PDB file of C-alpha atoms and ligand atoms in Angstrom:
ATOM      1  CA  MET A  10       0.000   0.000   0.000  1.00 97.00           C
ATOM      2  CA  LEU A  11       1.011   3.613  -0.170  1.00 98.00           C
ATOM      3  CA  ILE A  12       0.142   6.887   1.467  1.00 98.00           C
ATOM      4  CA  MET A  13       0.007  10.217  -0.301  1.00 97.00           C
ATOM      5  CA  GLY A  14      -0.952  13.759   0.480  1.00 95.00           C
ATOM      6  CA  PRO A  15       0.420  17.273   0.115  1.00 92.00           C
ATOM      7  CA  PRO A  16       3.544  18.356   2.007  1.00 88.00           C
ATOM      8  CA  GLY A  17       2.676  19.059   5.621  1.00 85.00           C
ATOM      9  CA  CYS A  18      -0.420  16.843   5.669  1.00 90.00           C
ATOM     10  CA  GLY A  19       1.199  14.590   8.271  1.00 90.00           C
ATOM     11  CA  LYS A  20       1.715  11.596   6.032  1.00 93.00           C
ATOM     12  CA  GLY A  21       5.203  10.866   7.389  1.00 95.00           C
ATOM     13  CA  THR A  22       3.921  10.570  10.949  1.00 95.00           C
ATOM     14  CA  GLN A  23       0.882   8.573   9.919  1.00 97.00           C
ATOM     15  CA  ALA A  24       2.977   6.315   7.690  1.00 98.00           C
ATOM     16  CA  GLU A  25       5.252   5.451  10.610  1.00 97.00           C
ATOM     17  CA  ARG A  26       2.323   4.700  12.897  1.00 97.00           C
ATOM     18  CA  LEU A  27       0.545   2.652  10.261  1.00 97.00           C
ATOM     19  CA  SER A  28       3.549   0.538   9.368  1.00 96.00           C
ATOM     20  CA  ARG A  29       4.151  -0.147  13.079  1.00 95.00           C
ATOM     21  CA  ARG A  30       0.510  -1.014  13.683  1.00 95.00           C
ATOM     22  CA  LEU A  31       0.149  -3.194  10.605  1.00 93.00           C
ATOM     23  CA  GLY A  32       3.579  -4.787  10.958  1.00 93.00           C
ATOM     24  CA  ILE A  33       4.675  -3.861   7.445  1.00 94.00           C
ATOM     25  CA  THR A  34       7.845  -2.159   6.250  1.00 96.00           C
ATOM     26  CA  GLY A  35       7.633   1.579   5.690  1.00 97.00           C
ATOM     27  CA  VAL A  36       9.523   3.031   2.738  1.00 97.00           C
ATOM     28  CA  SER A  37       9.757   6.833   2.603  1.00 97.00           C
ATOM     29  CA  THR A  38      11.595   8.224  -0.401  1.00 97.00           C
ATOM     30  CA  GLY A  39      11.956  11.605   1.339  1.00 95.00           C
ATOM     31  CA  GLU A  40      13.621   9.887   4.324  1.00 95.00           C
ATOM     32  CA  VAL A  41      15.919   7.899   2.069  1.00 95.00           C
ATOM     33  CA  PHE A  42      17.007  11.101   0.320  1.00 97.00           C
ATOM     34  CA  ARG A  43      17.457  13.022   3.587  1.00 95.00           C
ATOM     35  CA  ASP A  44      19.617  10.185   4.968  1.00 95.00           C
ATOM     36  CA  HIS A  45      21.816  10.282   1.894  1.00 96.00           C
ATOM     37  CA  VAL A  46      22.171  14.056   2.201  1.00 96.00           C
ATOM     38  CA  LYS A  47      23.050  13.747   5.890  1.00 96.00           C
ATOM     39  CA  ASN A  48      25.638  11.059   5.207  1.00 97.00           C
ATOM     40  CA  GLN A  49      27.022  12.989   2.221  1.00 97.00           C
ATOM     41  CA  THR A  50      26.856  10.007  -0.114  1.00 97.00           C
ATOM     42  CA  PRO A  51      27.202  10.523  -3.888  1.00 97.00           C
ATOM     43  CA  LEU A  52      23.407  10.235  -4.210  1.00 97.00           C
ATOM     44  CA  GLY A  53      23.039  12.723  -1.362  1.00 97.00           C
ATOM     45  CA  ARG A  54      25.230  15.224  -3.183  1.00 97.00           C
ATOM     46  CA  GLU A  55      23.157  14.752  -6.335  1.00 97.00           C
ATOM     47  CA  VAL A  56      19.790  15.310  -4.672  1.00 97.00           C
ATOM     48  CA  THR A  57      20.535  17.983  -2.086  1.00 97.00           C
ATOM     49  CA  GLY A  58      19.829  20.923  -4.446  1.00 96.00           C
ATOM     50  CA  HIS A  59      16.469  19.442  -5.442  1.00 96.00           C
ATOM     51  CA  LEU A  60      15.435  18.904  -1.828  1.00 94.00           C
ATOM     52  CA  ASP A  61      16.462  22.404  -0.762  1.00 93.00           C
ATOM     53  CA  ALA A  62      14.520  23.962  -3.665  1.00 91.00           C
ATOM     54  CA  GLY A  63      11.447  21.826  -2.965  1.00 89.00           C
ATOM     55  CA  ASP A  64      11.757  20.306  -6.432  1.00 94.00           C
ATOM     56  CA  LEU A  65      11.212  16.712  -7.284  1.00 95.00           C
ATOM     57  CA  VAL A  66      14.334  14.589  -7.521  1.00 97.00           C
ATOM     58  CA  PRO A  67      14.667  13.401 -11.163  1.00 98.00           C
ATOM     59  CA  ASP A  68      12.655  10.272 -11.888  1.00 98.00           C
ATOM     60  CA  THR A  69      15.670   8.199 -12.938  1.00 97.00           C
ATOM     61  CA  LEU A  70      17.242   8.583  -9.478  1.00 97.00           C
ATOM     62  CA  THR A  71      13.989   8.209  -7.570  1.00 98.00           C
ATOM     63  CA  ASN A  72      12.842   5.169  -9.509  1.00 98.00           C
ATOM     64  CA  ARG A  73      16.207   3.497  -9.005  1.00 97.00           C
ATOM     65  CA  VAL A  74      16.024   4.042  -5.246  1.00 96.00           C
ATOM     66  CA  VAL A  75      12.517   2.574  -5.090  1.00 97.00           C
ATOM     67  CA  ARG A  76      13.328  -0.344  -7.377  1.00 96.00           C
ATOM     68  CA  GLU A  77      16.325  -1.324  -5.234  1.00 94.00           C
ATOM     69  CA  ARG A  78      14.398  -0.887  -2.006  1.00 94.00           C
ATOM     70  CA  LEU A  79      11.400  -2.923  -3.166  1.00 94.00           C
ATOM     71  CA  ASN A  80      13.706  -5.751  -4.194  1.00 92.00           C
ATOM     72  CA  GLN A  81      14.857  -6.292  -0.621  1.00 92.00           C
ATOM     73  CA  SER A  82      13.459  -9.214   1.318  1.00 92.00           C
ATOM     74  CA  ASP A  83      11.797  -7.253   4.142  1.00 92.00           C
ATOM     75  CA  VAL A  84       9.129  -5.889   1.806  1.00 92.00           C
ATOM     76  CA  LYS A  85       8.001  -9.236   0.440  1.00 88.00           C
ATOM     77  CA  ALA A  86       5.274  -9.521   3.053  1.00 88.00           C
ATOM     78  CA  GLY A  87       3.998  -6.041   2.322  1.00 91.00           C
ATOM     79  CA  PHE A  88       5.124  -2.437   2.435  1.00 96.00           C
ATOM     80  CA  LEU A  89       3.840   1.065   2.939  1.00 97.00           C
ATOM     81  CA  LEU A  90       5.294   3.552   0.483  1.00 98.00           C
ATOM     82  CA  ASP A  91       5.361   7.141   1.683  1.00 97.00           C
ATOM     83  CA  GLY A  92       6.005   9.867  -0.890  1.00 96.00           C
ATOM     84  CA  TYR A  93       6.128   7.735  -4.018  1.00 98.00           C
ATOM     85  CA  PRO A  94       4.845   7.881  -6.736  1.00 98.00           C
ATOM     86  CA  ARG A  95       4.873  11.675  -6.997  1.00 97.00           C
ATOM     87  CA  ASN A  96       3.975  11.920 -10.704  1.00 98.00           C
ATOM     88  CA  THR A  97       2.366   9.761 -13.368  1.00 98.00           C
ATOM     89  CA  ALA A  98       5.720   8.616 -14.799  1.00 98.00           C
ATOM     90  CA  GLN A  99       6.639   7.232 -11.355  1.00 98.00           C
ATOM     91  CA  LEU A 100       3.222   5.632 -11.122  1.00 98.00           C
ATOM     92  CA  ALA A 101       3.882   3.775 -14.386  1.00 98.00           C
ATOM     93  CA  GLU A 102       7.323   2.726 -13.104  1.00 98.00           C
ATOM     94  CA  LEU A 103       5.853   1.423  -9.860  1.00 98.00           C
ATOM     95  CA  ASP A 104       3.447  -0.727 -11.879  1.00 97.00           C
ATOM     96  CA  VAL A 105       6.428  -2.219 -13.711  1.00 97.00           C
ATOM     97  CA  ILE A 106       8.438  -2.782 -10.498  1.00 96.00           C
ATOM     98  CA  LEU A 107       5.528  -4.509  -8.780  1.00 95.00           C
ATOM     99  CA  ALA A 108       4.549  -6.597 -11.796  1.00 95.00           C
ATOM    100  CA  ALA A 109       8.129  -7.902 -11.984  1.00 93.00           C
ATOM    101  CA  SER A 110       7.890  -9.243  -8.435  1.00 88.00           C
ATOM    102  CA  GLY A 111       4.322 -10.503  -8.792  1.00 90.00           C
ATOM    103  CA  GLN A 112       2.956  -7.904  -6.370  1.00 91.00           C
ATOM    104  CA  GLU A 113       0.202  -5.366  -6.724  1.00 92.00           C
ATOM    105  CA  LEU A 114      -1.064  -2.389  -4.795  1.00 96.00           C
ATOM    106  CA  ASP A 115      -4.052  -3.049  -2.573  1.00 95.00           C
ATOM    107  CA  VAL A 116      -4.705   0.511  -1.545  1.00 97.00           C
ATOM    108  CA  ALA A 117      -3.573   4.095  -1.980  1.00 98.00           C
ATOM    109  CA  LEU A 118      -4.351   6.176   1.089  1.00 98.00           C
ATOM    110  CA  GLN A 119      -4.771   9.902   0.608  1.00 97.00           C
ATOM    111  CA  LEU A 120      -4.792  12.604   3.297  1.00 96.00           C
ATOM    112  CA  ARG A 121      -6.707  15.760   2.361  1.00 94.00           C
ATOM    113  CA  VAL A 122      -5.812  19.135   3.950  1.00 91.00           C
ATOM    114  CA  ASP A 123      -6.379  22.652   2.568  1.00 87.00           C
ATOM    115  CA  ASP A 124      -3.424  24.837   1.543  1.00 84.00           C
ATOM    116  CA  ASP A 125      -3.576  27.537   4.253  1.00 84.00           C
ATOM    117  CA  GLU A 126      -3.557  24.924   6.973  1.00 86.00           C
ATOM    118  CA  LEU A 127      -0.613  23.204   5.266  1.00 87.00           C
ATOM    119  CA  VAL A 128       1.466  26.393   5.112  1.00 85.00           C
ATOM    120  CA  ARG A 129       0.732  27.038   8.790  1.00 86.00           C
ATOM    121  CA  ARG A 130       1.784  23.514   9.760  1.00 83.00           C
ATOM    122  CA  LEU A 131       4.908  23.533   7.614  1.00 83.00           C
ATOM    123  CA  LEU A 132       6.120  26.860   8.986  1.00 84.00           C
ATOM    124  CA  HIS A 133       5.568  25.466  12.466  1.00 85.00           C
ATOM    125  CA  ARG A 134       7.484  22.305  11.549  1.00 80.00           C
ATOM    126  CA  ALA A 135      10.353  24.464  10.256  1.00 78.00           C
ATOM    127  CA  THR A 136      10.822  25.937  13.716  1.00 80.00           C
ATOM    128  CA  MET A 137      10.885  22.447  15.253  1.00 82.00           C
ATOM    129  CA  THR A 138      13.018  20.455  12.823  1.00 76.00           C
ATOM    130  CA  GLY A 139      14.974  23.011  10.802  1.00 74.00           C
ATOM    131  CA  ARG A 140      14.246  21.104   7.593  1.00 74.00           C
ATOM    132  CA  SER A 141      15.931  23.047   4.792  1.00 76.00           C
ATOM    133  CA  ASP A 142      12.821  22.855   2.574  1.00 80.00           C
ATOM    134  CA  ASP A 143      10.424  24.341   5.138  1.00 78.00           C
ATOM    135  CA  THR A 144      10.582  28.049   4.221  1.00 81.00           C
ATOM    136  CA  GLU A 145       7.482  29.862   2.978  1.00 82.00           C
ATOM    137  CA  ASP A 146       8.553  30.226  -0.673  1.00 86.00           C
ATOM    138  CA  VAL A 147       9.709  26.644  -0.892  1.00 87.00           C
ATOM    139  CA  ILE A 148       6.551  25.465   0.872  1.00 86.00           C
ATOM    140  CA  ARG A 149       4.326  27.261  -1.679  1.00 87.00           C
ATOM    141  CA  HIS A 150       6.392  25.785  -4.487  1.00 91.00           C
ATOM    142  CA  ARG A 151       6.056  22.263  -3.063  1.00 91.00           C
ATOM    143  CA  LEU A 152       2.281  22.731  -2.769  1.00 92.00           C
ATOM    144  CA  GLU A 153       2.053  23.850  -6.404  1.00 94.00           C
ATOM    145  CA  LEU A 154       4.113  20.884  -7.494  1.00 94.00           C
ATOM    146  CA  TYR A 155       1.819  18.613  -5.548  1.00 95.00           C
ATOM    147  CA  GLN A 156      -1.234  19.985  -7.374  1.00 94.00           C
ATOM    148  CA  GLN A 157       0.404  19.782 -10.786  1.00 97.00           C
ATOM    149  CA  GLU A 158       2.350  16.544 -10.517  1.00 97.00           C
ATOM    150  CA  THR A 159       0.956  14.422  -7.719  1.00 96.00           C
ATOM    151  CA  ALA A 160      -2.780  15.121  -7.728  1.00 96.00           C
ATOM    152  CA  PRO A 161      -3.081  13.250 -11.079  1.00 97.00           C
ATOM    153  CA  VAL A 162      -1.610  10.187  -9.324  1.00 98.00           C
ATOM    154  CA  ALA A 163      -4.485  10.262  -6.829  1.00 97.00           C
ATOM    155  CA  SER A 164      -6.950  10.576  -9.719  1.00 97.00           C
ATOM    156  CA  ALA A 165      -5.425   7.540 -11.399  1.00 98.00           C
ATOM    157  CA  TYR A 166      -5.759   5.424  -8.251  1.00 98.00           C
ATOM    158  CA  LEU A 167      -9.311   6.697  -7.816  1.00 97.00           C
ATOM    159  CA  GLN A 168     -10.100   5.436 -11.310  1.00 98.00           C
ATOM    160  CA  ARG A 169      -8.567   2.082 -10.467  1.00 97.00           C
ATOM    161  CA  GLY A 170     -10.862   1.901  -7.462  1.00 97.00           C
ATOM    162  CA  ILE A 171      -8.065   1.641  -4.869  1.00 97.00           C
ATOM    163  CA  LEU A 172      -7.999   5.210  -3.489  1.00 97.00           C
ATOM    164  CA  LEU A 173      -9.052   5.621   0.129  1.00 97.00           C
ATOM    165  CA  SER A 174      -9.272   9.326   0.863  1.00 96.00           C
ATOM    166  CA  VAL A 175      -9.361  10.555   4.444  1.00 97.00           C
ATOM    167  CA  ASP A 176      -9.808  14.009   6.019  1.00 95.00           C
ATOM    168  CA  GLY A 177      -6.351  15.075   7.245  1.00 94.00           C
ATOM    169  CA  LEU A 178      -7.564  17.783   9.650  1.00 91.00           C
ATOM    170  CA  GLY A 179      -7.484  17.113  13.365  1.00 91.00           C
ATOM    171  CA  SER A 180      -5.167  15.570  15.904  1.00 93.00           C
ATOM    172  CA  GLU A 181      -2.664  12.862  14.993  1.00 95.00           C
ATOM    173  CA  ASP A 182      -4.808  10.349  16.857  1.00 97.00           C
ATOM    174  CA  ASP A 183      -7.981  11.447  15.048  1.00 96.00           C
ATOM    175  CA  ILE A 184      -6.357  11.064  11.658  1.00 96.00           C
ATOM    176  CA  PHE A 185      -4.796   7.739  12.559  1.00 97.00           C
ATOM    177  CA  GLY A 186      -8.202   6.519  13.743  1.00 97.00           C
ATOM    178  CA  ARG A 187      -9.771   7.593  10.433  1.00 97.00           C
ATOM    179  CA  LEU A 188      -7.103   5.813   8.416  1.00 97.00           C
ATOM    180  CA  LEU A 189      -7.577   2.609  10.386  1.00 97.00           C
ATOM    181  CA  ALA A 190     -11.355   2.865  10.093  1.00 96.00           C
ATOM    182  CA  ALA A 191     -11.126   3.352   6.316  1.00 96.00           C
ATOM    183  CA  LEU A 192      -8.783   0.366   5.997  1.00 96.00           C
ATOM    184  CA  ARG A 193     -10.954  -1.779   8.203  1.00 95.00           C
ATOM    185  CA  GLU A 194     -14.005  -0.973   6.124  1.00 93.00           C
ATOM    186  CA  SER A 195     -12.260  -2.001   2.909  1.00 92.00           C
ATOM    187  CA  PHE A 196     -10.239  -4.930   4.307  1.00 88.00           C
ATOM    188  CA  PRO A 197     -12.127  -6.269   7.323  1.00 87.00           C
ATOM    189  CA  GLU A 198     -10.315  -9.642   7.440  1.00 81.00           C
ATOM    190  CA  ALA A 199      -6.820  -8.241   6.962  1.00 79.00           C
ATOM    191  CA  MET A 200      -6.948  -5.637   9.707  1.00 78.00           C
ATOM    192  CA  PRO A 201      -5.772  -6.257  13.267  1.00 66.00           C
ATOM    193  CA  ASP A 202      -7.993  -4.932  16.054  1.00 63.00           C
ATOM    194  CA  ALA A 203      -7.828  -1.274  15.250  1.00 49.00           C
ATOM    195  CA  THR A 204     -10.084   0.499  17.673  1.00 52.00           C
ATOM    196  CA  THR A 205      -7.378   2.148  19.770  1.00 51.00           C
ATOM    197  CA  PRO A 206      -4.727   4.527  18.510  1.00 52.00           C
ATOM    198  CA  GLY A 207      -1.119   3.486  18.962  1.00 54.00           C
TER     199      GLY A 207
HETATM  200  P1  AMP B  10       8.860  14.197   1.600  1.00 65.14           P
HETATM  201  O1  AMP B  10       9.574  13.813   2.858  1.00 65.14           O
HETATM  202  O2  AMP B  10       8.004  13.085   1.045  1.00 65.14           O
HETATM  203  O3  AMP B  10       8.114  15.492   1.738  1.00 65.14           O
HETATM  204  O4  AMP B  10       9.992  14.444   0.493  1.00 65.14           O
HETATM  205  C1  AMP B  10      10.960  15.451   0.663  1.00 65.14           C
HETATM  206  C2  AMP B  10      11.635  15.781  -0.656  1.00 65.14           C
HETATM  207  O5  AMP B  10      12.281  14.608  -1.176  1.00 65.14           O
HETATM  208  C3  AMP B  10      10.686  16.233  -1.766  1.00 65.14           C
HETATM  209  O6  AMP B  10      10.370  17.608  -1.714  1.00 65.14           O
HETATM  210  C4  AMP B  10      11.516  15.885  -3.008  1.00 65.14           C
HETATM  211  O7  AMP B  10      12.559  16.823  -3.199  1.00 65.14           O
HETATM  212  C5  AMP B  10      12.149  14.563  -2.598  1.00 65.14           C
HETATM  213  N1  AMP B  10      11.282  13.425  -2.942  1.00 65.14           N
HETATM  214  C6  AMP B  10      10.675  12.553  -2.086  1.00 65.14           C
HETATM  215  N2  AMP B  10       9.974  11.633  -2.748  1.00 65.14           N
HETATM  216  C7  AMP B  10      10.120  11.913  -4.060  1.00 65.14           C
HETATM  217  C8  AMP B  10       9.625  11.348  -5.253  1.00 65.14           C
HETATM  218  N3  AMP B  10       8.816  10.287  -5.242  1.00 65.14           N
HETATM  219  N4  AMP B  10      10.017  11.918  -6.440  1.00 65.14           N
HETATM  220  C9  AMP B  10      10.827  12.963  -6.475  1.00 65.14           C
HETATM  221  N5  AMP B  10      11.312  13.573  -5.396  1.00 65.14           N
HETATM  222  C10 AMP B  10      10.969  13.053  -4.186  1.00 65.14           C
END
């Protein structure tokens, strides 16, 4: 499965909680890139400018990272992708990667939050984490990119009938509860007891 939503919608936090709760491996492309930047690897040096500008990392690099990650053994029993695919070319690549390993997506979760609330949250996050891409100009740019590049990905999954869209306003616990409830409704047998947040 995967989780998507505009920058600042809380998908990183929710992805971590969900993968813990469901016992599946979380794969965040943003985290992978930030780790490479921190460790000053060759890939880190290549992507740092894109991250700082709030631009998408080129598809060739991103797809390679995802392909290698999804070939590792800990994702065979399931995975939760966070932040990928970000455009329709990546969506097509993910189809190819999954088909090659005989897997398919069960569900694409989407968190919905309006832009003003996102800017407010991201500016707040900037004061807490010092992320280099959390300044107002870069935030607005990332939101625009989301609308242009990533919203069509949600539309595609909606057409495939696998999009589960959830209101992303409210406390972390509220949102987590909504995600679990949506999953439980669609996959009643597959879900562990999901009535309490955790
Ligand atoms: P995130 O943590 O998902 O907000 O990602 C942080 C940054 O990493 C993004 O603004 C992009 O620069 C880069 N990034 C993460 N995922 C992708 C992706 N699927 N395609 C291109 N760039 C990405």
